[in-house]
CSV table of C-alpha atoms and ligand atoms in Angstrom, one decimal:
chain,number,residue,atom,x,y,z
E,1,MET,CA,-4.7,28.0,-27.5
E,2,ILE,CA,-6.8,24.9,-27.2
E,3,THR,CA,-10.2,25.4,-28.9
E,4,THR,CA,-13.4,23.9,-27.5
E,5,SER,CA,-13.6,21.2,-30.1
E,6,GLU,CA,-10.0,20.1,-29.5
E,7,LYS,CA,-10.8,19.9,-25.8
E,8,VAL,CA,-13.8,17.7,-26.4
E,9,THR,CA,-11.6,15.4,-28.5
E,10,ALA,CA,-9.0,15.1,-25.8
E,11,GLU,CA,-11.7,14.4,-23.3
E,12,ASP,CA,-13.2,11.8,-25.6
E,13,THR,CA,-9.9,10.1,-26.0
E,14,LEU,CA,-9.6,9.7,-22.2
E,15,ILE,CA,-13.1,8.4,-21.8
E,16,ARG,CA,-12.4,6.0,-24.7
E,17,LEU,CA,-9.2,4.7,-23.0
E,18,ILE,CA,-11.0,4.3,-19.6
E,19,HIS,CA,-13.7,2.3,-21.4
E,20,LYS,CA,-11.1,0.2,-23.2
E,21,LEU,CA,-9.4,-0.4,-19.9
E,22,GLU,CA,-12.6,-1.6,-18.3
E,23,GLN,CA,-13.4,-3.9,-21.2
E,24,THR,CA,-9.9,-5.4,-21.7
E,25,GLN,CA,-8.2,-4.8,-18.3
E,26,SER,CA,-5.1,-3.8,-20.2
E,27,LEU,CA,-3.5,-0.9,-22.0
E,28,SER,CA,-0.2,-0.3,-23.8
E,29,ARG,CA,2.6,1.8,-22.2
E,30,GLU,CA,1.7,4.7,-24.6
E,31,GLU,CA,-2.0,4.5,-23.6
E,32,TRP,CA,-1.3,4.4,-19.9
E,33,THR,CA,1.0,7.4,-20.3
E,34,GLN,CA,-1.7,9.3,-22.2
E,35,LEU,CA,-4.3,8.4,-19.7
E,36,ILE,CA,-2.2,9.5,-16.7
E,37,ARG,CA,-0.7,12.6,-18.3
E,38,GLY,CA,-4.0,13.9,-19.7
E,39,ARG,CA,-6.1,13.5,-16.5
E,40,THR,CA,-9.1,15.9,-16.4
E,41,PRO,CA,-11.9,16.4,-13.8
E,42,LYS,CA,-14.5,15.0,-16.1
E,43,ALA,CA,-12.6,11.9,-17.0
E,44,THR,CA,-11.8,11.4,-13.3
E,45,GLU,CA,-15.5,11.5,-12.4
E,46,TYR,CA,-16.3,8.9,-15.1
E,47,LEU,CA,-13.4,6.8,-13.9
E,48,PHE,CA,-14.5,6.8,-10.3
E,49,GLU,CA,-18.1,5.9,-11.3
E,50,ARG,CA,-16.8,2.9,-13.2
E,51,ALA,CA,-14.4,1.9,-10.4
E,52,ARG,CA,-17.1,2.0,-7.8
E,53,GLU,CA,-19.4,-0.1,-9.8
E,54,ILE,CA,-16.7,-2.8,-10.4
E,55,ARG,CA,-15.7,-2.7,-6.7
E,56,ILE,CA,-19.4,-3.1,-5.7
E,57,ARG,CA,-19.8,-6.0,-8.2
E,58,HIS,CA,-17.1,-8.0,-6.5
E,59,TYR,CA,-17.0,-6.8,-2.9
E,60,GLY,CA,-20.3,-5.1,-2.3
E,61,HIS,CA,-20.2,-2.2,0.1
E,62,ASP,CA,-17.9,-4.0,2.5
E,63,VAL,CA,-14.7,-2.3,3.8
E,64,TYR,CA,-12.1,-4.7,5.2
E,65,ILE,CA,-10.0,-3.6,8.1
E,66,ARG,CA,-6.5,-4.7,9.0
E,67,GLY,CA,-4.8,-4.1,12.4
E,68,LEU,CA,-1.4,-2.6,11.7
E,69,ILE,CA,1.2,-3.3,14.3
E,70,GLU,CA,4.4,-1.3,13.6
E,71,PHE,CA,6.7,-3.5,15.7
E,72,THR,CA,10.1,-2.0,15.0
E,73,ASN,CA,11.5,1.2,13.6
E,74,TYR,CA,15.1,0.0,13.5
E,75,CYS,CA,16.2,-0.2,9.9
E,76,LYS,CA,19.4,-1.1,8.2
E,77,ASN,CA,18.4,0.6,5.0
E,78,ASP,CA,18.8,4.3,4.0
E,79,CYS,CA,15.9,5.0,1.5
E,80,TYR,CA,16.1,8.7,0.7
E,81,TYR,CA,12.4,9.3,1.3
E,82,CYS,CA,11.9,7.4,4.6
E,83,GLY,CA,11.8,8.9,8.1
E,84,ILE,CA,13.1,5.7,9.8
E,85,ARG,CA,16.1,5.4,7.5
E,86,LYS,CA,19.2,4.3,9.4
E,87,SER,CA,21.0,7.7,8.9
E,88,ASN,CA,18.2,9.6,10.7
E,89,SER,CA,19.8,9.9,14.1
E,90,ASN,CA,16.9,12.0,15.3
E,91,ALA,CA,14.5,9.0,15.1
E,92,GLN,CA,13.8,7.5,18.5
E,93,ARG,CA,14.2,3.8,17.9
E,94,TYR,CA,12.0,1.2,19.5
E,95,ARG,CA,11.3,-2.5,19.2
E,96,LEU,CA,8.2,-4.3,20.5
E,97,SER,CA,8.6,-7.5,22.5
E,98,LYS,CA,6.8,-10.7,21.6
E,99,GLU,CA,4.5,-10.1,24.6
E,100,ASP,CA,3.8,-6.5,23.3
E,101,ILE,CA,2.9,-7.9,19.9
E,102,LEU,CA,0.6,-10.6,21.2
E,103,SER,CA,-1.2,-8.2,23.4
E,104,CYS,CA,-1.8,-6.0,20.4
E,105,CYS,CA,-3.4,-9.0,18.7
E,106,GLU,CA,-5.5,-9.7,21.7
E,107,GLN,CA,-6.8,-6.1,21.8
E,108,GLY,CA,-7.2,-6.1,18.0
E,109,TYR,CA,-9.2,-9.3,18.0
E,110,ALA,CA,-11.6,-8.0,20.7
E,111,LEU,CA,-12.1,-4.9,18.5
E,112,GLY,CA,-13.0,-7.0,15.5
E,113,PHE,CA,-9.8,-7.3,13.5
E,114,ARG,CA,-9.3,-10.6,11.7
E,115,THR,CA,-6.0,-9.7,10.0
E,116,PHE,CA,-2.9,-8.6,11.7
E,117,VAL,CA,-0.2,-6.8,9.7
E,118,LEU,CA,3.3,-6.8,11.3
E,119,GLN,CA,5.2,-4.0,9.7
E,120,GLY,CA,8.7,-2.8,10.5
E,121,GLY,CA,12.0,-1.5,9.3
E,122,GLU,CA,14.6,-4.1,8.2
E,123,ASP,CA,15.7,-4.9,11.7
E,124,LYS,CA,18.3,-7.6,12.0
E,125,TRP,CA,17.4,-8.3,15.6
E,126,PHE,CA,14.3,-10.0,14.2
E,127,THR,CA,16.1,-13.1,12.9
E,128,ASP,CA,14.1,-15.8,11.1
E,129,GLU,CA,14.0,-17.7,14.4
E,130,ARG,CA,12.6,-14.8,16.4
E,131,LEU,CA,10.1,-13.7,13.8
E,132,ALA,CA,9.0,-17.2,13.0
E,133,ASP,CA,8.4,-17.8,16.7
E,134,ILE,CA,6.2,-14.7,16.9
E,135,VAL,CA,4.3,-15.7,13.8
E,136,ALA,CA,3.7,-19.2,15.2
E,137,SER,CA,2.4,-17.8,18.5
E,138,ILE,CA,-0.1,-15.5,16.7
E,139,ARG,CA,-1.1,-18.4,14.4
E,140,SER,CA,-1.8,-20.7,17.4
E,141,GLY,CA,-3.5,-18.0,19.4
E,142,TRP,CA,-5.8,-16.7,16.7
E,143,LYS,CA,-6.6,-19.5,14.2
E,144,ASP,CA,-9.2,-17.6,12.3
E,145,CYS,CA,-7.0,-14.6,11.6
E,146,ALA,CA,-4.8,-13.8,8.6
E,147,ILE,CA,-1.2,-12.9,9.4
E,148,THR,CA,0.4,-10.4,7.1
E,149,LEU,CA,4.1,-9.5,7.2
E,150,SER,CA,5.7,-6.3,5.9
E,151,VAL,CA,9.3,-6.6,6.8
E,152,GLY,CA,11.1,-5.8,3.6
E,153,GLU,CA,13.6,-7.8,1.6
E,154,ARG,CA,14.7,-11.2,2.9
E,155,SER,CA,16.0,-14.4,1.3
E,156,ALA,CA,13.6,-17.0,-0.3
E,157,ASP,CA,14.5,-19.4,2.6
E,158,SER,CA,13.6,-16.8,5.1
E,159,TYR,CA,10.2,-16.1,3.4
E,160,GLN,CA,9.6,-19.9,3.3
E,161,ARG,CA,10.3,-20.3,7.0
E,162,LEU,CA,7.9,-17.5,7.9
E,163,PHE,CA,5.3,-18.9,5.7
E,164,ASP,CA,5.7,-22.4,7.3
E,165,ALA,CA,5.3,-20.7,10.7
E,166,GLY,CA,1.9,-19.5,9.7
E,167,ALA,CA,2.1,-16.2,7.8
E,168,ASN,CA,-0.4,-15.9,4.9
E,169,ARG,CA,0.3,-12.6,3.3
E,170,PHE,CA,3.2,-10.3,2.5
E,171,LEU,CA,3.3,-6.6,1.7
E,172,LEU,CA,6.3,-5.4,-0.2
E,173,ARG,CA,5.8,-2.3,-2.4
E,174,HIS,CA,8.0,-2.3,-5.5
E,175,GLU,CA,8.1,1.5,-4.9
E,176,THR,CA,8.9,2.2,-8.6
E,177,TYR,CA,9.4,-0.3,-11.4
E,178,ASP,CA,12.0,1.6,-13.4
E,179,HIS,CA,15.6,0.7,-12.4
E,180,GLU,CA,17.0,4.1,-12.9
E,181,HIS,CA,14.2,5.8,-11.0
E,182,TYR,CA,14.6,3.3,-8.2
E,183,SER,CA,18.3,4.2,-8.0
E,184,ARG,CA,17.4,7.9,-7.5
E,185,LEU,CA,15.2,7.0,-4.5
E,186,HIS,CA,17.6,4.5,-2.9
E,187,PRO,CA,21.3,4.0,-2.1
E,188,ASP,CA,23.3,1.6,-4.3
E,189,THR,CA,22.9,-1.3,-1.8
E,190,LEU,CA,19.2,-1.5,-2.9
E,191,THR,CA,18.1,-2.4,-6.4
E,192,ALA,CA,14.8,-2.6,-8.2
E,193,ALA,CA,15.8,-6.0,-9.6
E,194,HIS,CA,16.3,-7.5,-6.1
E,195,ARG,CA,13.0,-6.0,-4.8
E,196,GLN,CA,11.1,-7.5,-7.7
E,197,GLU,CA,12.8,-10.8,-7.3
E,198,CYS,CA,11.6,-10.9,-3.7
E,199,LEU,CA,8.0,-10.4,-5.0
E,200,TRP,CA,8.3,-13.3,-7.4
E,201,ASN,CA,9.7,-15.5,-4.6
E,202,LEU,CA,6.9,-14.6,-2.3
E,203,LYS,CA,4.4,-15.4,-4.9
E,204,LYS,CA,6.0,-18.8,-5.7
E,205,ILE,CA,6.0,-19.7,-2.0
E,206,GLY,CA,2.3,-19.2,-1.9
E,207,TYR,CA,1.8,-15.9,0.0
E,208,GLN,CA,-1.1,-13.6,-0.9
E,209,VAL,CA,1.1,-10.8,-2.1
E,210,GLY,CA,0.6,-7.0,-1.9
E,211,THR,CA,2.8,-4.6,-3.8
E,212,GLY,CA,2.5,-0.9,-4.8
E,213,PHE,CA,4.3,2.4,-5.2
E,214,MET,CA,4.4,6.0,-4.0
E,215,VAL,CA,2.6,8.5,-6.1
E,216,GLY,CA,4.5,11.8,-6.8
E,217,SER,CA,7.8,10.5,-5.6
E,218,PRO,CA,10.7,12.8,-6.7
E,219,TYR,CA,11.6,12.4,-10.4
E,220,GLN,CA,8.4,10.4,-11.2
E,221,THR,CA,6.8,11.0,-14.6
E,222,PRO,CA,3.6,9.7,-16.3
E,223,GLU,CA,5.8,7.2,-18.3
E,224,LEU,CA,7.2,5.8,-15.0
E,225,LEU,CA,3.7,5.4,-13.6
E,226,ALA,CA,2.8,3.6,-16.8
E,227,ASP,CA,5.6,1.2,-16.1
E,228,ASP,CA,4.3,0.7,-12.6
E,229,MET,CA,0.9,-0.2,-14.0
E,230,LEU,CA,2.4,-2.7,-16.5
E,231,PHE,CA,4.4,-4.3,-13.7
E,232,LEU,CA,1.2,-4.7,-11.5
E,233,LYS,CA,-0.5,-6.3,-14.5
E,234,GLU,CA,2.4,-8.8,-14.9
E,235,LEU,CA,2.7,-9.6,-11.2
E,236,ASP,CA,-1.1,-9.8,-10.7
E,237,PRO,CA,-0.9,-9.4,-6.9
E,238,GLN,CA,-3.7,-9.9,-4.4
E,239,MET,CA,-3.4,-6.4,-3.0
E,240,VAL,CA,-2.0,-3.1,-4.2
E,241,GLY,CA,-1.1,-0.3,-1.7
E,242,ILE,CA,-0.4,3.1,-3.1
E,243,GLY,CA,-0.1,6.5,-1.3
E,244,PRO,CA,1.3,9.9,-2.0
E,245,PHE,CA,4.9,10.6,-1.3
E,246,ILE,CA,5.1,12.9,1.7
E,247,PRO,CA,8.4,14.5,2.7
E,248,HIS,CA,10.0,13.9,6.1
E,249,HIS,CA,12.0,16.8,7.5
E,250,ASP,CA,15.1,14.6,8.4
E,251,THR,CA,15.6,13.0,5.0
E,252,PRO,CA,17.4,14.0,1.8
E,253,PHE,CA,14.0,14.6,0.3
E,254,ALA,CA,12.9,17.0,3.0
E,255,LYS,CA,12.4,19.8,0.5
E,256,GLU,CA,10.8,17.8,-2.3
E,257,PRO,CA,7.1,18.5,-3.0
E,258,ALA,CA,4.6,16.0,-1.8
E,259,GLY,CA,2.5,13.9,-4.2
E,260,THR,CA,-1.2,14.9,-4.5
E,261,ALA,CA,-4.4,13.3,-3.3
E,262,ASP,CA,-5.9,13.8,-6.8
E,263,LEU,CA,-3.3,11.8,-8.7
E,264,THR,CA,-3.4,9.1,-6.0
E,265,LEU,CA,-7.1,8.8,-6.2
E,266,TYR,CA,-7.0,8.7,-10.0
E,267,MET,CA,-4.4,5.9,-9.8
E,268,LEU,CA,-6.6,4.0,-7.4
E,269,GLY,CA,-9.5,4.1,-9.9
E,270,LEU,CA,-7.2,2.9,-12.7
E,271,ILE,CA,-5.9,0.0,-10.6
E,272,ARG,CA,-9.5,-1.0,-9.8
E,273,LEU,CA,-10.3,-1.2,-13.5
E,274,MET,CA,-7.1,-3.0,-14.4
E,275,LEU,CA,-7.3,-5.6,-11.5
E,276,PRO,CA,-11.0,-5.7,-10.7
E,277,LYS,CA,-10.8,-8.2,-7.8
E,278,VAL,CA,-7.7,-6.8,-6.2
E,279,LEU,CA,-7.7,-5.6,-2.5
E,280,LEU,CA,-7.0,-1.9,-2.5
E,281,PRO,CA,-6.4,0.0,0.7
E,282,ALA,CA,-7.2,3.7,1.2
E,283,THR,CA,-3.8,4.3,2.9
E,284,THR,CA,-2.7,6.4,5.9
E,285,ALA,CA,-0.7,8.6,3.6
E,286,LEU,CA,-3.8,9.4,1.6
E,287,GLY,CA,-5.6,10.2,4.8
E,288,THR,CA,-2.7,12.4,5.9
E,289,ILE,CA,-2.4,14.5,2.7
E,290,ALA,CA,-6.1,15.4,2.3
E,291,PRO,CA,-9.1,15.8,4.7
E,292,GLY,CA,-11.4,12.9,4.2
E,293,GLY,CA,-8.7,11.2,2.1
E,294,ARG,CA,-9.6,7.7,3.1
E,295,GLU,CA,-13.3,8.3,2.3
E,296,LYS,CA,-12.4,9.7,-1.1
E,297,GLY,CA,-10.2,6.6,-1.6
E,298,ILE,CA,-13.1,4.3,-1.0
E,299,LEU,CA,-15.2,6.3,-3.4
E,300,ALA,CA,-12.5,5.9,-6.0
E,301,GLY,CA,-12.6,2.1,-5.8
E,302,ALA,CA,-10.6,1.2,-2.6
E,303,ASN,CA,-12.0,-1.4,-0.2
E,304,VAL,CA,-9.5,-1.8,2.7
E,305,VAL,CA,-8.4,0.4,5.6
E,306,MET,CA,-5.6,-0.3,8.0
E,307,PRO,CA,-6.0,1.4,11.4
E,308,ASN,CA,-3.1,1.5,13.7
E,309,LEU,CA,-3.0,-1.2,16.4
E,310,SER,CA,0.5,-0.4,17.7
E,311,PRO,CA,0.8,0.5,21.4
E,312,ALA,CA,0.0,4.3,21.7
E,313,SER,CA,3.4,4.9,23.3
E,314,VAL,CA,5.3,4.1,20.1
E,315,ARG,CA,2.9,5.4,17.4
E,316,GLU,CA,4.6,8.7,17.0
E,317,LYS,CA,8.0,7.1,16.6
E,318,TYR,CA,7.0,5.2,13.5
E,319,LEU,CA,7.2,8.4,11.5
E,320,LEU,CA,7.8,7.5,7.9
E,321,TYR,CA,6.8,11.0,6.8
E,322,ASP,CA,5.8,14.3,8.5
E,323,ASN,CA,2.4,14.6,10.2
E,324,LYS,CA,1.6,10.9,9.7
E,325,LEU,CA,-1.8,10.3,11.1
E,326,CYS,CA,-2.1,7.9,14.1
E,327,THR,CA,-5.0,9.2,16.1
E,328,GLY,CA,-8.7,9.6,15.5
E,329,SER,CA,-10.2,7.1,13.1
E,330,GLU,CA,-6.7,6.1,12.1
E,331,ALA,CA,-6.4,4.5,15.5
E,332,ALA,CA,-7.7,0.9,16.0
E,333,GLU,CA,-9.5,1.9,19.3
E,334,SER,CA,-11.5,4.5,17.4
E,335,LEU,CA,-13.1,1.9,15.2
E,336,ALA,CA,-16.6,3.3,16.0
E,337,ASP,CA,-15.5,6.6,14.4
E,338,LEU,CA,-14.2,4.8,11.3
E,339,ARG,CA,-17.5,2.8,11.1
E,340,ARG,CA,-19.5,6.0,11.2
E,341,ARG,CA,-17.3,7.6,8.5
E,342,MET,CA,-17.7,4.7,6.2
E,343,GLU,CA,-21.5,4.5,6.8
E,344,SER,CA,-21.7,8.2,6.0
E,345,ILE,CA,-20.6,7.4,2.5
E,346,GLY,CA,-22.7,4.3,2.2
E,347,TYR,CA,-20.2,1.6,3.1
E,348,GLN,CA,-19.8,-0.8,6.1
E,349,VAL,CA,-16.8,-2.0,8.0
E,350,THR,CA,-16.9,-5.8,8.3
E,351,VAL,CA,-15.5,-8.3,10.8
E,352,SER,CA,-13.8,-10.8,8.5
E,353,ARG,CA,-10.4,-11.9,7.2
E,354,GLY,CA,-11.3,-10.3,3.9
E,355,ASP,CA,-9.3,-12.5,1.6
E,356,SER,CA,-8.6,-11.3,-1.9
E,357,LEU,CA,-10.8,-12.5,-4.7
E,358,ASN,CA,-7.9,-12.0,-7.1
E,359,MET,CA,-6.4,-15.5,-6.6
R,1,LIG,N1,10.6,-2.1,5.6
R,1,LIG,C1,9.3,-2.5,5.0
R,1,LIG,C2,8.2,-1.5,5.4
R,1,LIG,C3,8.4,-0.1,4.8
R,1,LIG,S1,7.4,1.2,5.3
R,1,LIG,C4,9.5,-2.6,3.6
R,1,LIG,O1,10.6,-2.4,3.1
R,1,LIG,O2,8.5,-3.0,2.9
R,1,LIG,C5,6.0,1.0,4.2
R,1,LIG,C6,5.9,1.9,3.0
R,1,LIG,O3,5.8,3.2,3.4
R,1,LIG,C7,7.1,1.8,2.1
R,1,LIG,O4,7.0,0.7,1.2
R,1,LIG,C8,6.9,3.2,1.3
R,1,LIG,O5,6.2,3.0,0.1
R,1,LIG,C9,6.1,4.0,2.3
R,1,LIG,N2,6.8,5.2,2.7
R,1,LIG,C10,8.0,5.3,3.2
R,1,LIG,N3,8.4,6.6,3.3
R,1,LIG,C11,7.4,7.4,2.8
R,1,LIG,C12,7.2,8.8,2.6
R,1,LIG,N4,8.1,9.7,2.9
R,1,LIG,N5,6.0,9.2,2.0
R,1,LIG,C13,5.1,8.2,1.7
R,1,LIG,N6,5.2,6.9,1.8
R,1,LIG,C14,6.4,6.5,2.4
């Protein structure tokens, strides 16, 4: 039995750690583990208050928007968690043409987007030549916009070529830092070491880099999340995307339990304190797992949302996990709805590139 006084002490320890994190922006692996494992509602409330204040100090009440163009769901990889893994023969595969992609940008620009995110599976059809050509066309058509790529692991030369063509940012979640945990989520062809090497290469080339991880992925422990936090600190990226793991019915992890919104929100708050100026999206997965998830994300310290700008006809095919949201305020054309939702919690969607202050 935990007595009341012991409970107060445990709570005090958490508050003290959160305070230390805010003051020093760093904790040891043991401290991180304790803070993550010991999570209580009271400490969470305190954390979110601090996270909001820090976010408002650097970014005001602005919410940056990114137009997400899911341009291919072909993938040569077989990640155990992902609905578009190559072994999923039930996935209906599609690939957008250059014209399709440019028309998404045109519509997106008119709606007020100043960042386009091109995300896809690792699709060999998009050679460096083809992808660089698309990037160059977007660059010349929309000079005031940022171009973000999220196309997985490629060679340093390839990243350089895409950068030279005009891409500014790159999203590549490290998924989990620990090598053994990584190997339980991916087949042997993929390694944590190579994924992390890609991130360092991207940084060296000069991309604004985003990384991140799934919360509640199978076999994850507080110690492993502590390692993720230490890696984020070391990499010091411009953006961090995290979201709950959500099972997909046609994957080896179909029967695994989903991650929770509560832990995801808590991790968002902790990241805001550790990297005060980082860009932090309230992700689609967070919106999918909990009603009002994105709003809760903003109130936990997030400052970015990424509505779906893909053509409506393909949206349901980019199914990374079950019930993935792609309608309502998740859809780029429903920006008015998103604006209202953000205003209802005291924040405003802005029309700007929204570059990271963590440079
Ligand atoms: N091929 C690109 C894009 C991957 S999809 C790349 O390798 O970066 C974008 C992100 O979706 C992944 O990084 C992963 O973290 C997330 N994701 C995939 N399957 C998921 C699932 N079942 N639940 C939650 N997030 C998932």
